[in-house]
Amino acid sequence: MTISRVAIIGLGLIGGSIGLAVREMLPGVATTGWDADAAVRRRAAERGLAGTICETAGDAVREAELVILCVPVGAMNAAAEAIAADLVPGTIVSDVGSSKRRVGEALAKTLPGAVVIPAHPVAGTENSGPDAGFPELFRHRWCIVTPDHTAPPAAVEALTQFWEGLGATVEIMDPAHHDLVLAVTSHIPHLIAYTIVGTASDLEDVTRGEVIKYSAGGFRDFTRIAASNPTMWRDVFLSNRDAVLEVLGRFTEDLSLLQRAIRDGDGETLFDLFERTRAIRRSII
Ligand code: TYR
């Protein structure tokens, strides 16, 4: 089974990047695109984010073998409802959401005739919208695919080949496990960035100007992450609630231990942790 026509629903950073990447790397694959926002559709047409930008979601999906929902996790069900009436039974429906278990369950319920195979390209930037996409976004990135037991192997393989064609490396994973892994590697780090930037801006005795001026000390990297799309990240935390709360519980315990070590002047605890974390960084790069 090969895919020759892909519908992209949602033309922001990820949807737009998929369209541009297909045009560049999979020239035999046609794309249609749709976005609920008319201004985004106009901009998408100007940038050529898909071969055809459609006026309705139904027009976009009718002839596609693969439909990819590229909307915030909280808008996934509305996107599924927008395509439901025009979706040909047996069409593969995937998504790009950062949390997988609840999204997959909801899509399967809303689109009973579709072959639902959730996926998460672990790629992005702090930018969003139809001007943010670029064709190399997925190159050398992971795409985690989380099929359930009902997904036909040929469809999983077709989706895998599609993502590999865009330069990604595909890993198959259980959705609940995905959500726990991403809670610790992505969701909580984003939460920490949001928190520290918020804390800095609320301090009475340090001005906003000073925070910006001296941000080279580490703060700057947090501000990049904290500039990420607010709607998308609100939805990620609500959708991956269980895994996020579990990891957050561990994180706050560990933070309290460091707080105590600092208060007690316990340099050994601090040093041991910092040495361990440096080794982790050095094994990544
Ligand atoms: N926000 C991340 C960054 O800018 C990218 C990213 C975000 C990747 C969400 C995956 C994801 O699910 O580095």
mmCIF file of C-alpha atoms and ligand atoms in Angstrom:
data_model
loop_
_atom_site.group_PDB
_atom_site.id
_atom_site.type_symbol
_atom_site.label_atom_id
_atom_site.label_comp_id
_atom_site.label_asym_id
_atom_site.label_seq_id
_atom_site.Cartn_x
_atom_site.Cartn_y
_atom_site.Cartn_z
ATOM 1 C CA MET A 1 0.000 0.000 0.000
ATOM 2 C CA THR A 2 1.420 3.365 -0.985
ATOM 3 C CA ILE A 3 -0.020 6.755 -0.313
ATOM 4 C CA SER A 4 -0.511 9.054 -3.286
ATOM 5 C CA ARG A 5 -2.823 11.716 -1.812
ATOM 6 C CA VAL A 6 -2.602 13.252 1.638
ATOM 7 C CA ALA A 7 -5.053 15.679 3.227
ATOM 8 C CA ILE A 8 -3.628 18.081 5.784
ATOM 9 C CA ILE A 9 -6.223 19.444 8.203
ATOM 10 C CA GLY A 10 -4.773 22.463 10.025
ATOM 11 C CA LEU A 11 -2.114 24.545 8.284
ATOM 12 C CA GLY A 12 0.019 25.901 11.107
ATOM 13 C CA LEU A 13 3.650 25.102 11.869
ATOM 14 C CA ILE A 14 3.292 21.323 11.614
ATOM 15 C CA GLY A 15 0.647 21.046 8.897
ATOM 16 C CA GLY A 16 2.431 23.646 6.773
ATOM 17 C CA SER A 17 5.767 21.895 7.240
ATOM 18 C CA ILE A 18 4.242 18.575 6.182
ATOM 19 C CA GLY A 19 2.888 20.184 3.001
ATOM 20 C CA LEU A 20 6.202 21.839 2.149
ATOM 21 C CA ALA A 21 8.167 18.682 2.970
ATOM 22 C CA VAL A 22 5.929 16.501 0.773
ATOM 23 C CA ARG A 23 6.364 18.864 -2.138
ATOM 24 C CA GLU A 24 10.126 18.767 -1.752
ATOM 25 C CA MET A 25 10.772 15.174 -0.714
ATOM 26 C CA LEU A 26 7.807 13.120 -1.982
ATOM 27 C CA PRO A 27 7.026 14.650 -5.373
ATOM 28 C CA GLY A 28 4.751 11.729 -6.319
ATOM 29 C CA VAL A 29 2.372 12.521 -3.452
ATOM 30 C CA ALA A 30 -0.422 15.095 -3.953
ATOM 31 C CA THR A 31 -1.587 17.231 -1.034
ATOM 32 C CA THR A 32 -4.827 18.963 -0.199
ATOM 33 C CA GLY A 33 -5.113 21.302 2.756
ATOM 34 C CA TRP A 34 -7.777 22.917 4.855
ATOM 35 C CA ASP A 35 -7.803 25.141 7.929
ATOM 36 C CA ALA A 36 -10.830 26.306 9.916
ATOM 37 C CA ASP A 37 -9.509 29.897 9.747
ATOM 38 C CA ALA A 38 -10.095 31.603 6.371
ATOM 39 C CA ALA A 39 -7.124 33.949 6.875
ATOM 40 C CA VAL A 40 -4.865 30.916 7.419
ATOM 41 C CA ARG A 41 -6.241 29.287 4.239
ATOM 42 C CA ARG A 42 -5.414 32.440 2.262
ATOM 43 C CA ARG A 43 -1.876 32.587 3.630
ATOM 44 C CA ALA A 44 -1.437 28.855 3.042
ATOM 45 C CA ALA A 45 -2.402 29.323 -0.602
ATOM 46 C CA GLU A 46 0.101 32.169 -0.968
ATOM 47 C CA ARG A 47 2.881 30.050 0.519
ATOM 48 C CA GLY A 48 1.855 26.893 -1.346
ATOM 49 C CA LEU A 49 1.560 24.858 1.857
ATOM 50 C CA ALA A 50 -0.504 22.253 -0.031
ATOM 51 C CA GLY A 51 -1.085 21.538 -3.713
ATOM 52 C CA THR A 52 -4.752 22.481 -3.333
ATOM 53 C CA ILE A 53 -6.136 24.581 -0.497
ATOM 54 C CA CYS A 54 -9.790 23.595 -0.143
ATOM 55 C CA GLU A 55 -12.689 25.707 1.069
ATOM 56 C CA THR A 56 -14.204 22.863 3.093
ATOM 57 C CA ALA A 57 -12.734 20.051 5.147
ATOM 58 C CA GLY A 58 -14.857 17.582 3.184
ATOM 59 C CA ASP A 59 -13.317 18.650 -0.130
ATOM 60 C CA ALA A 60 -9.848 18.181 1.327
ATOM 61 C CA VAL A 61 -10.366 14.618 2.572
ATOM 62 C CA ARG A 62 -12.689 13.044 -0.001
ATOM 63 C CA GLU A 63 -9.985 11.572 -2.247
ATOM 64 C CA ALA A 64 -7.192 11.196 0.263
ATOM 65 C CA GLU A 65 -5.748 7.858 1.370
ATOM 66 C CA LEU A 66 -4.191 9.507 4.402
ATOM 67 C CA VAL A 67 -5.648 12.380 6.429
ATOM 68 C CA ILE A 68 -3.410 14.069 8.999
ATOM 69 C CA LEU A 69 -5.045 16.218 11.667
ATOM 70 C CA CYS A 70 -2.573 18.998 12.522
ATOM 71 C CA VAL A 71 -4.564 20.963 15.079
ATOM 72 C CA PRO A 72 -4.081 21.518 18.824
ATOM 73 C CA VAL A 73 -4.980 18.420 20.828
ATOM 74 C CA GLY A 74 -8.075 20.147 22.218
ATOM 75 C CA ALA A 75 -9.367 20.855 18.701
ATOM 76 C CA MET A 76 -8.800 17.307 17.460
ATOM 77 C CA ASN A 77 -12.362 16.169 17.983
ATOM 78 C CA ALA A 78 -13.816 19.206 16.211
ATOM 79 C CA ALA A 79 -11.465 18.503 13.281
ATOM 80 C CA ALA A 80 -12.602 14.861 13.237
ATOM 81 C CA GLU A 81 -16.230 15.973 13.233
ATOM 82 C CA ALA A 82 -15.543 18.387 10.370
ATOM 83 C CA ILE A 83 -14.300 15.548 8.137
ATOM 84 C CA ALA A 84 -16.542 12.704 9.357
ATOM 85 C CA ALA A 85 -19.330 12.982 6.759
ATOM 86 C CA ASP A 86 -16.978 13.043 3.761
ATOM 87 C CA LEU A 87 -14.396 10.517 4.858
ATOM 88 C CA VAL A 88 -14.322 7.380 2.713
ATOM 89 C CA PRO A 89 -14.409 4.291 4.994
ATOM 90 C CA GLY A 90 -10.970 2.700 5.313
ATOM 91 C CA THR A 91 -9.094 6.009 4.949
ATOM 92 C CA ILE A 92 -6.098 6.254 7.277
ATOM 93 C CA VAL A 93 -6.560 9.092 9.758
ATOM 94 C CA SER A 94 -3.526 10.177 11.725
ATOM 95 C CA ASP A 95 -2.600 13.236 13.756
ATOM 96 C CA VAL A 96 0.475 15.032 15.078
ATOM 97 C CA GLY A 97 -0.577 15.724 18.679
ATOM 98 C CA SER A 98 1.914 15.763 21.558
ATOM 99 C CA SER A 99 -0.230 13.444 23.693
ATOM 100 C CA LYS A 100 -1.581 10.196 22.337
ATOM 101 C CA ARG A 101 -3.766 7.997 24.533
ATOM 102 C CA ARG A 102 -6.837 10.220 24.856
ATOM 103 C CA VAL A 103 -6.492 11.583 21.337
ATOM 104 C CA GLY A 104 -6.426 8.099 19.809
ATOM 105 C CA GLU A 105 -9.450 6.983 21.833
ATOM 106 C CA ALA A 106 -11.445 10.076 20.855
ATOM 107 C CA LEU A 107 -10.607 9.800 17.149
ATOM 108 C CA ALA A 108 -11.546 6.126 17.042
ATOM 109 C CA LYS A 109 -14.902 6.979 18.590
ATOM 110 C CA THR A 110 -15.665 9.939 16.315
ATOM 111 C CA LEU A 111 -14.473 8.206 13.123
ATOM 112 C CA PRO A 112 -15.575 4.562 13.450
ATOM 113 C CA GLY A 113 -15.118 3.849 9.715
ATOM 114 C CA ALA A 114 -11.557 5.165 9.560
ATOM 115 C CA VAL A 115 -8.264 3.399 10.180
ATOM 116 C CA VAL A 116 -7.040 5.569 13.056
ATOM 117 C CA ILE A 117 -3.264 5.522 13.624
ATOM 118 C CA PRO A 118 -2.120 8.317 15.960
ATOM 119 C CA ALA A 119 1.389 9.715 15.532
ATOM 120 C CA HIS A 120 3.644 12.334 17.078
ATOM 121 C CA PRO A 121 6.471 13.906 15.093
ATOM 122 C CA VAL A 122 8.778 15.067 17.890
ATOM 123 C CA ALA A 123 9.719 18.260 16.129
ATOM 124 C CA GLY A 124 8.746 21.874 16.393
ATOM 125 C CA THR A 125 9.815 25.361 17.260
ATOM 126 C CA GLU A 126 8.440 28.095 19.489
ATOM 127 C CA ASN A 127 6.766 29.602 16.408
ATOM 128 C CA SER A 128 3.295 28.785 15.122
ATOM 129 C CA GLY A 129 0.904 29.613 12.298
ATOM 130 C CA PRO A 130 1.020 29.347 8.496
ATOM 131 C CA ASP A 131 4.233 31.376 8.191
ATOM 132 C CA ALA A 132 6.171 29.184 10.637
ATOM 133 C CA GLY A 133 6.517 25.966 8.627
ATOM 134 C CA PHE A 134 9.589 24.818 6.696
ATOM 135 C CA PRO A 135 10.290 21.614 4.773
ATOM 136 C CA GLU A 136 13.265 20.363 6.813
ATOM 137 C CA LEU A 137 11.408 20.374 10.142
ATOM 138 C CA PHE A 138 11.148 16.576 10.402
ATOM 139 C CA ARG A 139 14.574 15.654 9.110
ATOM 140 C CA HIS A 140 16.540 13.543 11.626
ATOM 141 C CA ARG A 141 13.661 13.794 14.105
ATOM 142 C CA TRP A 142 11.673 11.002 15.698
ATOM 143 C CA CYS A 143 8.117 10.321 14.704
ATOM 144 C CA ILE A 144 6.436 8.124 17.321
ATOM 145 C CA VAL A 145 3.533 6.101 15.915
ATOM 146 C CA THR A 146 1.055 4.628 18.420
ATOM 147 C CA PRO A 147 -1.288 2.177 16.675
ATOM 148 C CA ASP A 148 -3.715 0.075 18.685
ATOM 149 C CA HIS A 149 -4.239 -3.653 18.087
ATOM 150 C CA THR A 150 -6.927 -3.015 15.451
ATOM 151 C CA ALA A 151 -4.605 -1.116 13.067
ATOM 152 C CA PRO A 152 -3.821 -3.150 9.926
ATOM 153 C CA PRO A 153 -0.033 -3.675 9.636
ATOM 154 C CA ALA A 154 -0.093 -2.511 5.988
ATOM 155 C CA ALA A 155 -1.566 0.847 7.037
ATOM 156 C CA VAL A 156 0.989 1.257 9.838
ATOM 157 C CA GLU A 157 3.717 0.488 7.312
ATOM 158 C CA ALA A 158 2.310 3.024 4.831
ATOM 159 C CA LEU A 159 2.255 5.732 7.500
ATOM 160 C CA THR A 160 5.787 4.767 8.577
ATOM 161 C CA GLN A 161 7.042 5.085 5.016
ATOM 162 C CA PHE A 162 5.343 8.442 4.649
ATOM 163 C CA TRP A 163 7.147 9.862 7.701
ATOM 164 C CA GLU A 164 10.426 8.292 6.694
ATOM 165 C CA GLY A 165 9.969 9.972 3.317
ATOM 166 C CA LEU A 166 9.913 13.321 5.142
ATOM 167 C CA GLY A 167 13.219 12.488 6.810
ATOM 168 C CA ALA A 168 11.952 11.265 10.175
ATOM 169 C CA THR A 169 12.858 8.059 11.995
ATOM 170 C CA VAL A 170 9.779 6.153 13.087
ATOM 171 C CA GLU A 171 9.372 4.337 16.384
ATOM 172 C CA ILE A 172 6.258 2.324 17.241
ATOM 173 C CA MET A 173 5.152 2.772 20.857
ATOM 174 C CA ASP A 174 2.268 2.030 23.186
ATOM 175 C CA PRO A 175 0.224 5.263 23.557
ATOM 176 C CA ALA A 176 0.224 5.322 27.374
ATOM 177 C CA HIS A 177 3.968 4.766 27.438
ATOM 178 C CA HIS A 178 4.417 7.547 24.879
ATOM 179 C CA ASP A 179 2.507 9.899 27.153
ATOM 180 C CA LEU A 180 4.731 9.108 30.146
ATOM 181 C CA VAL A 181 7.975 9.425 28.160
ATOM 182 C CA LEU A 182 6.899 12.729 26.614
ATOM 183 C CA ALA A 183 5.646 14.022 29.963
ATOM 184 C CA VAL A 184 9.207 13.836 31.281
ATOM 185 C CA THR A 185 11.116 14.765 28.112
ATOM 186 C CA SER A 186 8.846 17.514 26.802
ATOM 187 C CA HIS A 187 5.748 18.451 28.758
ATOM 188 C CA ILE A 188 7.272 19.041 32.206
ATOM 189 C CA PRO A 189 10.271 20.894 30.693
ATOM 190 C CA HIS A 190 7.789 23.223 28.984
ATOM 191 C CA LEU A 191 5.936 23.662 32.275
ATOM 192 C CA ILE A 192 9.189 24.534 34.039
ATOM 193 C CA ALA A 193 9.983 27.120 31.364
ATOM 194 C CA TYR A 194 6.524 28.675 31.668
ATOM 195 C CA THR A 195 6.893 28.767 35.446
ATOM 196 C CA ILE A 196 10.331 30.374 35.668
ATOM 197 C CA VAL A 197 9.523 33.007 33.063
ATOM 198 C CA GLY A 198 6.286 33.777 34.907
ATOM 199 C CA THR A 199 8.103 33.917 38.264
ATOM 200 C CA ALA A 200 10.734 36.273 36.840
ATOM 201 C CA SER A 201 8.105 38.605 35.478
ATOM 202 C CA ASP A 202 6.251 38.671 38.816
ATOM 203 C CA LEU A 203 9.245 39.546 41.037
ATOM 204 C CA GLU A 204 8.768 42.978 42.613
ATOM 205 C CA ASP A 205 12.441 43.839 43.160
ATOM 206 C CA VAL A 206 13.770 42.810 39.762
ATOM 207 C CA THR A 207 12.568 44.847 36.813
ATOM 208 C CA ARG A 208 11.483 43.399 33.501
ATOM 209 C CA GLY A 209 14.318 45.370 31.879
ATOM 210 C CA GLU A 210 16.872 43.683 34.134
ATOM 211 C CA VAL A 211 15.456 40.240 33.386
ATOM 212 C CA ILE A 212 15.795 40.844 29.653
ATOM 213 C CA LYS A 213 19.211 42.497 29.937
ATOM 214 C CA TYR A 214 20.843 39.726 31.952
ATOM 215 C CA SER A 215 19.046 36.770 30.386
ATOM 216 C CA ALA A 216 22.248 35.255 28.979
ATOM 217 C CA GLY A 217 22.709 33.366 32.255
ATOM 218 C CA GLY A 218 20.359 30.558 31.232
ATOM 219 C CA PHE A 219 17.044 32.359 31.331
ATOM 220 C CA ARG A 220 17.142 33.032 27.609
ATOM 221 C CA ASP A 221 16.718 29.346 26.713
ATOM 222 C CA PHE A 222 13.660 29.155 28.954
ATOM 223 C CA THR A 223 12.095 32.189 27.270
ATOM 224 C CA ARG A 224 12.316 30.499 23.869
ATOM 225 C CA ILE A 225 10.349 27.514 25.109
ATOM 226 C CA ALA A 226 7.970 29.779 27.079
ATOM 227 C CA ALA A 227 7.110 31.560 23.818
ATOM 228 C CA SER A 228 5.456 28.381 22.487
ATOM 229 C CA ASN A 229 1.840 28.375 21.317
ATOM 230 C CA PRO A 230 -0.415 28.900 24.395
ATOM 231 C CA THR A 231 -3.444 27.060 22.977
ATOM 232 C CA MET A 232 -1.403 24.041 21.978
ATOM 233 C CA TRP A 233 0.284 23.739 25.345
ATOM 234 C CA ARG A 234 -2.858 24.342 27.405
ATOM 235 C CA ASP A 235 -4.382 21.420 25.515
ATOM 236 C CA VAL A 236 -1.331 19.179 25.986
ATOM 237 C CA PHE A 237 -1.451 19.556 29.783
ATOM 238 C CA LEU A 238 -5.194 18.949 29.964
ATOM 239 C CA SER A 239 -5.014 15.981 27.618
ATOM 240 C CA ASN A 240 -1.969 14.316 29.211
ATOM 241 C CA ARG A 241 -3.130 15.123 32.730
ATOM 242 C CA ASP A 242 -2.398 11.747 34.365
ATOM 243 C CA ALA A 243 1.170 11.311 33.107
ATOM 244 C CA VAL A 244 1.984 14.991 33.655
ATOM 245 C CA LEU A 245 0.732 14.901 37.253
ATOM 246 C CA GLU A 246 2.702 11.728 37.944
ATOM 247 C CA VAL A 247 5.983 13.194 36.668
ATOM 248 C CA LEU A 248 5.232 16.570 38.249
ATOM 249 C CA GLY A 249 4.859 14.834 41.622
ATOM 250 C CA ARG A 250 8.314 13.328 41.277
ATOM 251 C CA PHE A 251 9.753 16.609 40.073
ATOM 252 C CA THR A 252 8.419 18.632 43.002
ATOM 253 C CA GLU A 253 9.779 16.033 45.463
ATOM 254 C CA ASP A 254 13.202 16.291 43.839
ATOM 255 C CA LEU A 255 13.018 20.072 43.863
ATOM 256 C CA SER A 256 12.200 20.046 47.582
ATOM 257 C CA LEU A 257 15.256 17.863 48.248
ATOM 258 C CA LEU A 258 17.441 20.430 46.492
ATOM 259 C CA GLN A 259 15.792 23.229 48.426
ATOM 260 C CA ARG A 260 16.648 21.417 51.649
ATOM 261 C CA ALA A 261 20.234 20.719 50.486
ATOM 262 C CA ILE A 262 20.763 24.425 49.779
ATOM 263 C CA ARG A 263 19.303 25.412 53.135
ATOM 264 C CA ASP A 264 21.459 22.823 54.944
ATOM 265 C CA GLY A 265 24.616 23.821 53.061
ATOM 266 C CA ASP A 266 24.768 20.241 51.766
ATOM 267 C CA GLY A 267 27.138 20.734 48.832
ATOM 268 C CA GLU A 268 27.632 17.025 48.336
ATOM 269 C CA THR A 269 23.988 16.451 47.347
ATOM 270 C CA LEU A 270 24.109 19.352 44.916
ATOM 271 C CA PHE A 271 27.430 18.298 43.411
ATOM 272 C CA ASP A 272 26.416 14.648 42.992
ATOM 273 C CA LEU A 273 23.259 15.610 41.119
ATOM 274 C CA PHE A 274 24.996 18.147 38.894
ATOM 275 C CA GLU A 275 27.668 15.597 38.029
ATOM 276 C CA ARG A 276 25.037 13.033 37.065
ATOM 277 C CA THR A 277 23.075 15.506 34.943
ATOM 278 C CA ARG A 278 26.212 16.653 33.128
ATOM 279 C CA ALA A 279 26.893 13.030 32.165
ATOM 280 C CA ILE A 280 23.374 12.773 30.730
ATOM 281 C CA ARG A 281 23.878 15.876 28.584
ATOM 282 C CA ARG A 282 27.205 14.527 27.339
ATOM 283 C CA SER A 283 25.606 11.249 26.311
ATOM 284 C CA ILE A 284 22.977 13.136 24.258
ATOM 285 C CA ILE A 285 25.298 15.304 22.143
HETATM 286 N N1 TYR B 1 8.650 23.217 21.503
HETATM 287 C C1 TYR B 1 9.747 22.341 21.163
HETATM 288 C C2 TYR B 1 10.953 23.211 20.806
HETATM 289 O O1 TYR B 1 10.781 24.315 20.386
HETATM 290 C C3 TYR B 1 9.419 21.455 20.011
HETATM 291 C C4 TYR B 1 8.318 20.450 20.225
HETATM 292 C C5 TYR B 1 7.130 20.780 20.835
HETATM 293 C C6 TYR B 1 8.454 19.163 19.807
HETATM 294 C C7 TYR B 1 6.145 19.851 21.033
HETATM 295 C C8 TYR B 1 7.472 18.222 20.004
HETATM 296 C C9 TYR B 1 6.303 18.580 20.623
HETATM 297 O O2 TYR B 1 5.324 17.659 20.851
HETATM 298 O O3 TYR B 1 12.059 22.760 20.911
#
